[in-house]
mmCIF file of C-alpha atoms in Angstrom:
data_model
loop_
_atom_site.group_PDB
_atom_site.id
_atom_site.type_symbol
_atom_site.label_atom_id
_atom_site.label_comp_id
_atom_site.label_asym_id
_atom_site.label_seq_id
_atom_site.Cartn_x
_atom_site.Cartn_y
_atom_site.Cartn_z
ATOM 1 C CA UNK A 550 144.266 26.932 -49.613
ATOM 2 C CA UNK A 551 144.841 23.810 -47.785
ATOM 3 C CA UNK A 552 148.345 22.906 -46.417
ATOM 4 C CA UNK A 553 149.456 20.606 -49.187
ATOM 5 C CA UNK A 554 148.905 23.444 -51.819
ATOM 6 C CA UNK A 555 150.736 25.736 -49.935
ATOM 7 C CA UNK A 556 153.710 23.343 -49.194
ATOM 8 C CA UNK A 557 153.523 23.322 -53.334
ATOM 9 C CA UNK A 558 152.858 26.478 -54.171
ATOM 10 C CA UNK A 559 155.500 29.301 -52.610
ATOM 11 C CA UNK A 560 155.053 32.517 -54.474
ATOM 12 C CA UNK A 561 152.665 31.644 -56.679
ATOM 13 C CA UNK A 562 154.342 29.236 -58.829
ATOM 14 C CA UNK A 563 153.264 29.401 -62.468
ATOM 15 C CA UNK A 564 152.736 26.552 -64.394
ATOM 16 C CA UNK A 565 152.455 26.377 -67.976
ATOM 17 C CA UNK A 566 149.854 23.433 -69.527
ATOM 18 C CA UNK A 567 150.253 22.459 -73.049
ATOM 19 C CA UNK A 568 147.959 20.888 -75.196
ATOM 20 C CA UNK A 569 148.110 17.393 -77.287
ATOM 21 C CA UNK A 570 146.972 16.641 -81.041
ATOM 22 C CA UNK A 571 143.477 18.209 -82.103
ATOM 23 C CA UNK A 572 143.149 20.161 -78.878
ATOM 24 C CA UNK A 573 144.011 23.768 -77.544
ATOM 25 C CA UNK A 574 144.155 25.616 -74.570
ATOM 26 C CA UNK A 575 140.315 24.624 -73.524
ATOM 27 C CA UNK A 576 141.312 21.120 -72.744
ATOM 28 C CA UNK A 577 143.117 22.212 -69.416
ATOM 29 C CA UNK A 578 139.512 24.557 -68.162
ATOM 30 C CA UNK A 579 138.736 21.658 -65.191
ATOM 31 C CA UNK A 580 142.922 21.581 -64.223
ATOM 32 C CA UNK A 581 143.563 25.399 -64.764
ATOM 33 C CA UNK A 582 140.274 25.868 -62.052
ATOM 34 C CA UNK A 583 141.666 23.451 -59.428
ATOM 35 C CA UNK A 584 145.287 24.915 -59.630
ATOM 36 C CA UNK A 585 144.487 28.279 -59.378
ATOM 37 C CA UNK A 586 142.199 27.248 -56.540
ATOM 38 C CA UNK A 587 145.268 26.231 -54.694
ATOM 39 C CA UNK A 588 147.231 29.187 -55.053
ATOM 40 C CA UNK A 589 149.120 28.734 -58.591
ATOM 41 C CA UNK A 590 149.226 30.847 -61.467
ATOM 42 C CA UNK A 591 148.465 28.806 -64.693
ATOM 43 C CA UNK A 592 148.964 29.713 -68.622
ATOM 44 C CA UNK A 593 147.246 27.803 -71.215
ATOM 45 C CA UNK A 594 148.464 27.980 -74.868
ATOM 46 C CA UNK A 595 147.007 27.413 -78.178
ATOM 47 C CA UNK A 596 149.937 25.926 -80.163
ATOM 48 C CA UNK A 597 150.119 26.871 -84.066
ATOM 49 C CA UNK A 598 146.931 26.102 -85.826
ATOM 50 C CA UNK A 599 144.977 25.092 -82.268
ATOM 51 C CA UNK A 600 142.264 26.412 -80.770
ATOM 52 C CA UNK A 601 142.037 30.707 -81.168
ATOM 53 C CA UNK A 602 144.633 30.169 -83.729
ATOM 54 C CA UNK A 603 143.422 30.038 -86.851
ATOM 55 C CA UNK A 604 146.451 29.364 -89.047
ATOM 56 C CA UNK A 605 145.953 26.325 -91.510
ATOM 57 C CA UNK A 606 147.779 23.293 -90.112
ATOM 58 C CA UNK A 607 148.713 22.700 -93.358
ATOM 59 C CA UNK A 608 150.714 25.965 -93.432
ATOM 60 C CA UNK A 609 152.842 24.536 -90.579
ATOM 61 C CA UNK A 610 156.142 23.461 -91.383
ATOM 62 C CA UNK A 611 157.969 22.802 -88.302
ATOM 63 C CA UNK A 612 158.231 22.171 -85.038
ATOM 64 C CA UNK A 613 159.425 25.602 -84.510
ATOM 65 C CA UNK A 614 156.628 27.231 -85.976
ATOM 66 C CA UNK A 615 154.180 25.066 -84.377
ATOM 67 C CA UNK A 616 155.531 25.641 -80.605
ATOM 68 C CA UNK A 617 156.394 29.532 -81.282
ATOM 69 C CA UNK A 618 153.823 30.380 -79.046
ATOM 70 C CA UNK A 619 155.180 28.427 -76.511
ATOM 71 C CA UNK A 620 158.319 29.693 -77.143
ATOM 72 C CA UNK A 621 157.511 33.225 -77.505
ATOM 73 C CA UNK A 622 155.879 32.712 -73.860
ATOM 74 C CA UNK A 623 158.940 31.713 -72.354
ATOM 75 C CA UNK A 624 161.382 33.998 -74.473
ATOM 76 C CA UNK A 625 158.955 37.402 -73.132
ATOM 77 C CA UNK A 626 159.609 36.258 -69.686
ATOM 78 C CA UNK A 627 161.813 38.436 -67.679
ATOM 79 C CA UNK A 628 164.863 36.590 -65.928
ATOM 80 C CA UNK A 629 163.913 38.280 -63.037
ATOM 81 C CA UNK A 630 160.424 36.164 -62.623
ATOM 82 C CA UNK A 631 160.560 32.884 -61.205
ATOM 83 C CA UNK A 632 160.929 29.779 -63.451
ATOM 84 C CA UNK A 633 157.907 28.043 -64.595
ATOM 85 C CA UNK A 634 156.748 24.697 -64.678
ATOM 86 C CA UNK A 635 155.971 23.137 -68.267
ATOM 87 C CA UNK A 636 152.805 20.561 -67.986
ATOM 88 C CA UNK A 637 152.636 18.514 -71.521
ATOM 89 C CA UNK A 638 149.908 15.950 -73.087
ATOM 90 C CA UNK A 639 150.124 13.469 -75.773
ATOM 91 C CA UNK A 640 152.150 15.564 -78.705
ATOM 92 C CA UNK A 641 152.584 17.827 -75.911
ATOM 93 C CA UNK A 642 155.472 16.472 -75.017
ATOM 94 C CA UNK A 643 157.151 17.527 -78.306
ATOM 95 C CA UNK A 644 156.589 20.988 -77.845
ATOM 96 C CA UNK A 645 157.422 20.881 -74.435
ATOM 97 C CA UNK A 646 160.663 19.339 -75.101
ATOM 98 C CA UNK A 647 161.914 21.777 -77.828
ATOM 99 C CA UNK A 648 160.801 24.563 -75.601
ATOM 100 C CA UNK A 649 162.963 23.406 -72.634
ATOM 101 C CA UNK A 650 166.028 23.084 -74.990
ATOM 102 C CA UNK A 651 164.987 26.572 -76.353
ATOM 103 C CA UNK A 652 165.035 28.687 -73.271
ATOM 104 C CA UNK A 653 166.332 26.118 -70.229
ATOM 105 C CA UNK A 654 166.694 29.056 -68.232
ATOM 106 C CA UNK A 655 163.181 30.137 -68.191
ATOM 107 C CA UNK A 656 162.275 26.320 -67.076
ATOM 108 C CA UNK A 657 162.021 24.906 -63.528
ATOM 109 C CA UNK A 658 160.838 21.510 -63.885
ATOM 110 C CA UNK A 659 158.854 19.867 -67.369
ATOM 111 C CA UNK A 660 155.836 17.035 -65.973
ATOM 112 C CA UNK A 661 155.576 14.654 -69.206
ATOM 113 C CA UNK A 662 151.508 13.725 -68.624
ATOM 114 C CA UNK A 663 151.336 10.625 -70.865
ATOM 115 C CA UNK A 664 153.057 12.719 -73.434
ATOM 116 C CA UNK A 665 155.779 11.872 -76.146
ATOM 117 C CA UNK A 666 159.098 11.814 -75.117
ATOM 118 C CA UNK A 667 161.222 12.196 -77.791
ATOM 119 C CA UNK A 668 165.044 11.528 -77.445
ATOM 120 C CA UNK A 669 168.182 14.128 -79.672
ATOM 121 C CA UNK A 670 168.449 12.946 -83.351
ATOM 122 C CA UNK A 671 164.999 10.970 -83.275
ATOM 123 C CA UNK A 672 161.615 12.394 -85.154
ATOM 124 C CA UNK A 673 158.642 12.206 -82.856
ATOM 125 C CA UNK A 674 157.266 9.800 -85.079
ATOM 126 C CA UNK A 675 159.850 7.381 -84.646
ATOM 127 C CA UNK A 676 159.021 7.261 -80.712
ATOM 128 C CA UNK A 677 155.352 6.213 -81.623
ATOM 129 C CA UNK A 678 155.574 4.896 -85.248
ATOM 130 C CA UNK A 679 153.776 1.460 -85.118
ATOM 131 C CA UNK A 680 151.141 3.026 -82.546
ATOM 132 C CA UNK A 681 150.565 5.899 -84.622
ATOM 133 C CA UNK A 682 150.083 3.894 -88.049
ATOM 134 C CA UNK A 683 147.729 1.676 -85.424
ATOM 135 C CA UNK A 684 145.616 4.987 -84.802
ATOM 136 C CA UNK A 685 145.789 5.373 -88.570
ATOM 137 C CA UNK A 686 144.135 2.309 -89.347
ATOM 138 C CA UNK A 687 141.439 2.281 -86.570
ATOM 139 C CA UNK A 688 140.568 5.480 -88.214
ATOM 140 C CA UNK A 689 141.213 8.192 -85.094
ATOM 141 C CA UNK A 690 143.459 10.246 -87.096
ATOM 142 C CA UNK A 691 142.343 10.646 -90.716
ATOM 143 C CA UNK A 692 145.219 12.168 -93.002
ATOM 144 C CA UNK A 693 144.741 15.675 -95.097
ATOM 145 C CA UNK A 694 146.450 17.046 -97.990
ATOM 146 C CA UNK A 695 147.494 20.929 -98.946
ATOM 147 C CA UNK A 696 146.137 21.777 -101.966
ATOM 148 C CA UNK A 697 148.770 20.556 -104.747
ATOM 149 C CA UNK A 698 150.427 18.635 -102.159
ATOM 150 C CA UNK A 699 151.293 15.353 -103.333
ATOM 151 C CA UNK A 700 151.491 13.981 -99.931
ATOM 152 C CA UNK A 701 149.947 14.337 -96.300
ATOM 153 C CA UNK A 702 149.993 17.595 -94.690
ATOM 154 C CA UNK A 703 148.338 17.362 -91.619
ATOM 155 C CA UNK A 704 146.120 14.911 -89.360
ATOM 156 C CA UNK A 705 142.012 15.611 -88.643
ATOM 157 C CA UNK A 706 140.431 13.474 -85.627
ATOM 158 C CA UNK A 707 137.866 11.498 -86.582
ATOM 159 C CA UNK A 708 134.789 12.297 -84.510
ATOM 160 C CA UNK A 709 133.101 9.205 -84.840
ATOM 161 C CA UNK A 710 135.936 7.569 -83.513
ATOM 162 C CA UNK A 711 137.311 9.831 -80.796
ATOM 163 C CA UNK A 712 135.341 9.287 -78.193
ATOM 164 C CA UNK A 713 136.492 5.946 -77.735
ATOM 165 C CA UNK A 714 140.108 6.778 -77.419
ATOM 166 C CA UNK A 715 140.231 10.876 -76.194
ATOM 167 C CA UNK A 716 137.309 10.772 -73.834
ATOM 168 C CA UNK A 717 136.859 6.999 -72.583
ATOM 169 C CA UNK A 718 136.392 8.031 -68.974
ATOM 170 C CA UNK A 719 134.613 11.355 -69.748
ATOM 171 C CA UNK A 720 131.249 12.530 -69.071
ATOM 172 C CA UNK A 721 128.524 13.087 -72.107
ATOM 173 C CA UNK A 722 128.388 17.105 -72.118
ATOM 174 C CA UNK A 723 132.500 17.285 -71.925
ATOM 175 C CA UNK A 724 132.419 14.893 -74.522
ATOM 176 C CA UNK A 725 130.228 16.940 -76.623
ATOM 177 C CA UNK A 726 132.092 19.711 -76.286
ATOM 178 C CA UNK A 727 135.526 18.792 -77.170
ATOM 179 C CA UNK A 728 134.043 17.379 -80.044
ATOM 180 C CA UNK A 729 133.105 21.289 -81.199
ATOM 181 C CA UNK A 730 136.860 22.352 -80.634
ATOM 182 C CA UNK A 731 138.667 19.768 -82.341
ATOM 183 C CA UNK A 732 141.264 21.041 -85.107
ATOM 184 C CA UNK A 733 143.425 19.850 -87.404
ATOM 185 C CA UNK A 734 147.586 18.849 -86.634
ATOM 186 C CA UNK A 735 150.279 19.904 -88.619
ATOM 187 C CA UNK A 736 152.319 16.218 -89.794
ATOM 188 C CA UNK A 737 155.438 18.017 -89.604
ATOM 189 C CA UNK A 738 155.455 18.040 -85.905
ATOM 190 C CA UNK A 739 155.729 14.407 -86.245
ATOM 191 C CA UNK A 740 158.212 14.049 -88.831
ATOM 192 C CA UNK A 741 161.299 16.546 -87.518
ATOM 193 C CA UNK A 742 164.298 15.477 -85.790
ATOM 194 C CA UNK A 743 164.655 17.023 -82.653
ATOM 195 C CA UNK A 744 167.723 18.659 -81.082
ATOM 196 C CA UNK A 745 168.012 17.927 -77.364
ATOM 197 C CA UNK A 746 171.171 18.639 -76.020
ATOM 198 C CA UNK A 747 172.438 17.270 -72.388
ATOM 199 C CA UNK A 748 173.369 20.767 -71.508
ATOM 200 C CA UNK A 749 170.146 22.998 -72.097
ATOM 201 C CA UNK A 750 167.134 20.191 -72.083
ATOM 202 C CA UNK A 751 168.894 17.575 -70.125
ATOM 203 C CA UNK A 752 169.970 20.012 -67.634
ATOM 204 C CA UNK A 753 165.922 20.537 -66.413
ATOM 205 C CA UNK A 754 164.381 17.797 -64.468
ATOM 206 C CA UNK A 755 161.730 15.808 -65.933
ATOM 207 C CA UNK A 756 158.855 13.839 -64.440
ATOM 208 C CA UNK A 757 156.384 11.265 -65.928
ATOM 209 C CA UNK A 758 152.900 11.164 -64.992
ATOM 210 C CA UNK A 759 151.369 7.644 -66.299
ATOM 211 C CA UNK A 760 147.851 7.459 -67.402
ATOM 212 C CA UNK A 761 146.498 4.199 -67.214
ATOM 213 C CA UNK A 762 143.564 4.048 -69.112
ATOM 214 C CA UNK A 763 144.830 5.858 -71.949
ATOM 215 C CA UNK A 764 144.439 4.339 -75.140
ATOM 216 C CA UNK A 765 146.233 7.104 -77.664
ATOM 217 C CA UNK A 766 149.738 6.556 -75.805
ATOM 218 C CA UNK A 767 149.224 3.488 -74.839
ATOM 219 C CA UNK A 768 150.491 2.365 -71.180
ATOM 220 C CA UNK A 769 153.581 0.041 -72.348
ATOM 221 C CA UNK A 770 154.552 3.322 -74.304
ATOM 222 C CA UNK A 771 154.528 5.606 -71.381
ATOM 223 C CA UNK A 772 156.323 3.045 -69.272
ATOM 224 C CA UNK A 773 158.907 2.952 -72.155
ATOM 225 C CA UNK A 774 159.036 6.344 -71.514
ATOM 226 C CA UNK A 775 159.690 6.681 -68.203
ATOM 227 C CA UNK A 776 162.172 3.536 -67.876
ATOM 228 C CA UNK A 777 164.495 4.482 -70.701
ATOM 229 C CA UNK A 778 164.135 8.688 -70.635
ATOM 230 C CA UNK A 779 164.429 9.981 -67.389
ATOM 231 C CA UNK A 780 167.483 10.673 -65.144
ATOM 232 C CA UNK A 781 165.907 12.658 -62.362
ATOM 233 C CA UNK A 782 165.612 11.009 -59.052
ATOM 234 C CA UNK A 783 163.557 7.977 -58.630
ATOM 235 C CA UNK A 784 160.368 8.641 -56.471
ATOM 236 C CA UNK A 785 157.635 5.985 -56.284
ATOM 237 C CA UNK A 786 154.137 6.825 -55.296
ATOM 238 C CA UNK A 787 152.396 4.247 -54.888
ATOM 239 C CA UNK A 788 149.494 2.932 -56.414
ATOM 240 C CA UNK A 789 146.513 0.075 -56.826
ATOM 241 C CA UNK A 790 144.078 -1.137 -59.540
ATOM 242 C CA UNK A 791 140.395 0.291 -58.133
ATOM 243 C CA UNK A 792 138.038 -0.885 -61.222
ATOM 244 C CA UNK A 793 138.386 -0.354 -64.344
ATOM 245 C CA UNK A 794 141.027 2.538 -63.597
ATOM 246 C CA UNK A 795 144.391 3.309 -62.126
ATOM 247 C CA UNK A 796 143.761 5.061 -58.600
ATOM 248 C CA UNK A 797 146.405 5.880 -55.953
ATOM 249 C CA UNK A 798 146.362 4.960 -52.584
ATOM 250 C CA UNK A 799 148.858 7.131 -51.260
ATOM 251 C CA UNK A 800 151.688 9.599 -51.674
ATOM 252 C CA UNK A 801 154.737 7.846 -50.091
ATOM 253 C CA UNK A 802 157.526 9.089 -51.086
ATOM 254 C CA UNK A 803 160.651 6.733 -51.905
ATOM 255 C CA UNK A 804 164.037 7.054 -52.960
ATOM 256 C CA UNK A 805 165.856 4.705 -55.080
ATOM 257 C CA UNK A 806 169.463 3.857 -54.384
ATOM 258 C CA UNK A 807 170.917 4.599 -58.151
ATOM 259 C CA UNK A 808 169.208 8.278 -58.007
ATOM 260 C CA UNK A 809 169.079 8.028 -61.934
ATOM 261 C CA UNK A 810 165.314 7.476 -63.120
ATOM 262 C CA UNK A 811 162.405 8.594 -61.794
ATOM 263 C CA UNK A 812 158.844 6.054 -61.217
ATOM 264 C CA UNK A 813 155.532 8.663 -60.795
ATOM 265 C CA UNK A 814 152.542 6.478 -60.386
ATOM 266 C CA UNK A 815 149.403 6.235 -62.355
ATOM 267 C CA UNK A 816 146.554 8.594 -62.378
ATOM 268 C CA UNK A 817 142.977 8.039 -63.337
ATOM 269 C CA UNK A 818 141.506 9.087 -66.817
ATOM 270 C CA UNK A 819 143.218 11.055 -69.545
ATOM 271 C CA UNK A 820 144.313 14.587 -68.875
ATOM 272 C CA UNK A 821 142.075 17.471 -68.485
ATOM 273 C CA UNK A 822 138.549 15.518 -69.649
ATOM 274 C CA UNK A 823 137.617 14.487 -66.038
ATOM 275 C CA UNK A 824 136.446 11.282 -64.740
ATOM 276 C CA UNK A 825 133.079 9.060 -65.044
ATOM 277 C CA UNK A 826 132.350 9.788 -61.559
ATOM 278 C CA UNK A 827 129.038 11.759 -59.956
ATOM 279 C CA UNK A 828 128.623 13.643 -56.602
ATOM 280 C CA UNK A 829 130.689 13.574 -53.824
ATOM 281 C CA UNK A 830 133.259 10.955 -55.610
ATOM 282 C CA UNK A 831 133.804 13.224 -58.616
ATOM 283 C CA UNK A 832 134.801 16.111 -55.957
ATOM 284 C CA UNK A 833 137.185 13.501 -54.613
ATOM 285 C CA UNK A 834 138.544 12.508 -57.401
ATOM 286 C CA UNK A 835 139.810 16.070 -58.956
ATOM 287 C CA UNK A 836 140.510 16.653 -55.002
ATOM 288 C CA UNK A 837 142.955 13.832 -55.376
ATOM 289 C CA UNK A 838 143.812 14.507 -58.799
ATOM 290 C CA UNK A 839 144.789 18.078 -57.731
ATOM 291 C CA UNK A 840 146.640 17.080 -54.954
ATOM 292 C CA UNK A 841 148.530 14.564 -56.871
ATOM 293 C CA UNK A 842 149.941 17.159 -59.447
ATOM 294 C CA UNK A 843 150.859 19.900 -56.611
ATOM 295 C CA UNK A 844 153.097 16.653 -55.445
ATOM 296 C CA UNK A 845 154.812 16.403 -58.319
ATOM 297 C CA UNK A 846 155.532 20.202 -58.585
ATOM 298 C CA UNK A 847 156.725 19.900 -55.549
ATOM 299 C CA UNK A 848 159.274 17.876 -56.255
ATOM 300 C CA UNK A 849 162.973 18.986 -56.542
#
């Protein structure tokens, strides 16, 4: 373990990675490897209907339902053990969210990765609505119905289309792959209003991780998100345009005068799918991209 792992990582910090729409628990297999190379535990879920779990999205009703194993995680945790760390992408966010205002005292810290950010009294969909109905119409999301439903019941990815907005810096074979996993989402994640109170959710600090070539949450989203949402302290690492993607230069660490919102920089790619990189630079880059998460862990 090098020394900026194990700055990060006392006792074997456990973090918890949660997946976004159409995904499961396989999306995190490249992060999952480089954490627990430096010394973390990490748990991967497959939310409701995702992945091993083979209930019918349609079947899902809540946001409750759809997170239980989240929540069931967190509630099977003994006190005793250490808090974890909550990692959420895309929809993650929602689940992550409802988790931390489930069980705050099972929670450390929650890292937001491009991820909704939904606000109390507000339906995730209302955070994204005019991007969402955008992904709609481009086709990415194509909408199902129950049988006798009269409406929409859940969302299927369009794999013609996903490639483009998923996997847009991902190499061929990964691409291929996720393409095999891909599952349905339950539309009633997007359409519940959420409960966050000040006193269990808002008492955990949060941290946004920007992803600037993402084109599901788009980057004026996620810098809505992290402007209006956060109240942790404000730390800046800094960061440069290199190409066609986001890449950081450095980790300097600054502190903001107000201490009420928190900046996190950019990072490279979408989350888990890897880079369009070869060789020694694709080593780099998870190198870096490793190294930039443990920072944010290691935040207070």
């Amino acid at each position: 373990m090098d020394q900026i792992a194990a700055d990060a990582a006392p006792a074997k910090r456990t973090m918890v990675f949660v997946h976004g729409a159409g995904h499961g628990a396989w999306c995190w297999y490249q992060v999952v490897t480089m954490m627990q190379a430096a010394g973390f535990n990490t748990v991967t879920l497959d939310l409701t209907s995702a992945g091993l779990d083979r209930t019918p999205a349609d079947n899902v009703m809540t946001i409750s339902q759809y997170a239980k194993p989240l929540t069931d995680f967190l509630s099977d945790r003994s006190s005793s053990e250490p808090k974890v760390v909550l990692v959420g992408h895309s929809l993650g966010g929602v689940s992550v969210s409802y988790a931390m205002e489930a069980h705050p005292d099972k929670v450390d810290k929650a890292i937001f990765l491009s991820a909704l950010m939904p606000q109390h009294g507000e339906t995730p969909l209302e955070v994204i609505g005019p991007y969402f109905a955008a992904l709609l119409q481009v086709g990415l999301f194509k909408p199902q119905q129950a049988d006798g439903s009269s409406s929409p019941t859940s969302v299927a990815v369009n794999r013609t289309v996903a490639p483009s907005f998923f996997y847009n810096q991902s190499p061929a074979e990964q691409i291929n792959l996720a393409l095999s996993l891909l599952d349905d989402t339950p539309l009633s994640v997007f359409d519940e209003v959420m409960t966050l109170t000040p006193k269990r959710y808002g008492s955990i600090s949060r941290y946004y991780i920007l992803c600037g070539m993402d084109k599901t949450v788009p980057f004026n989203v996620q810098d809505y998100f992290k402007l209006s949402r956060l109240e942790s302290r404000t730390f800046n690492f800094r960061v440069s345009v290199k190409s066609d993607r986001w890449k950081w230069l450095d980790f300097e660490e600054l502190m903001s005068t107000d201490n009420k919102s928190l900046f996190t920089a950019g990072i490279a790619g979408t989350a888990g799918q890897g880079y369009r990189v070869n060789g020694d630079n694709k080593k780099r880059a998870l190198t870096e991209s490793r190294d930039f998460i443990i920072r944010v862990v290691a935040l207070p």
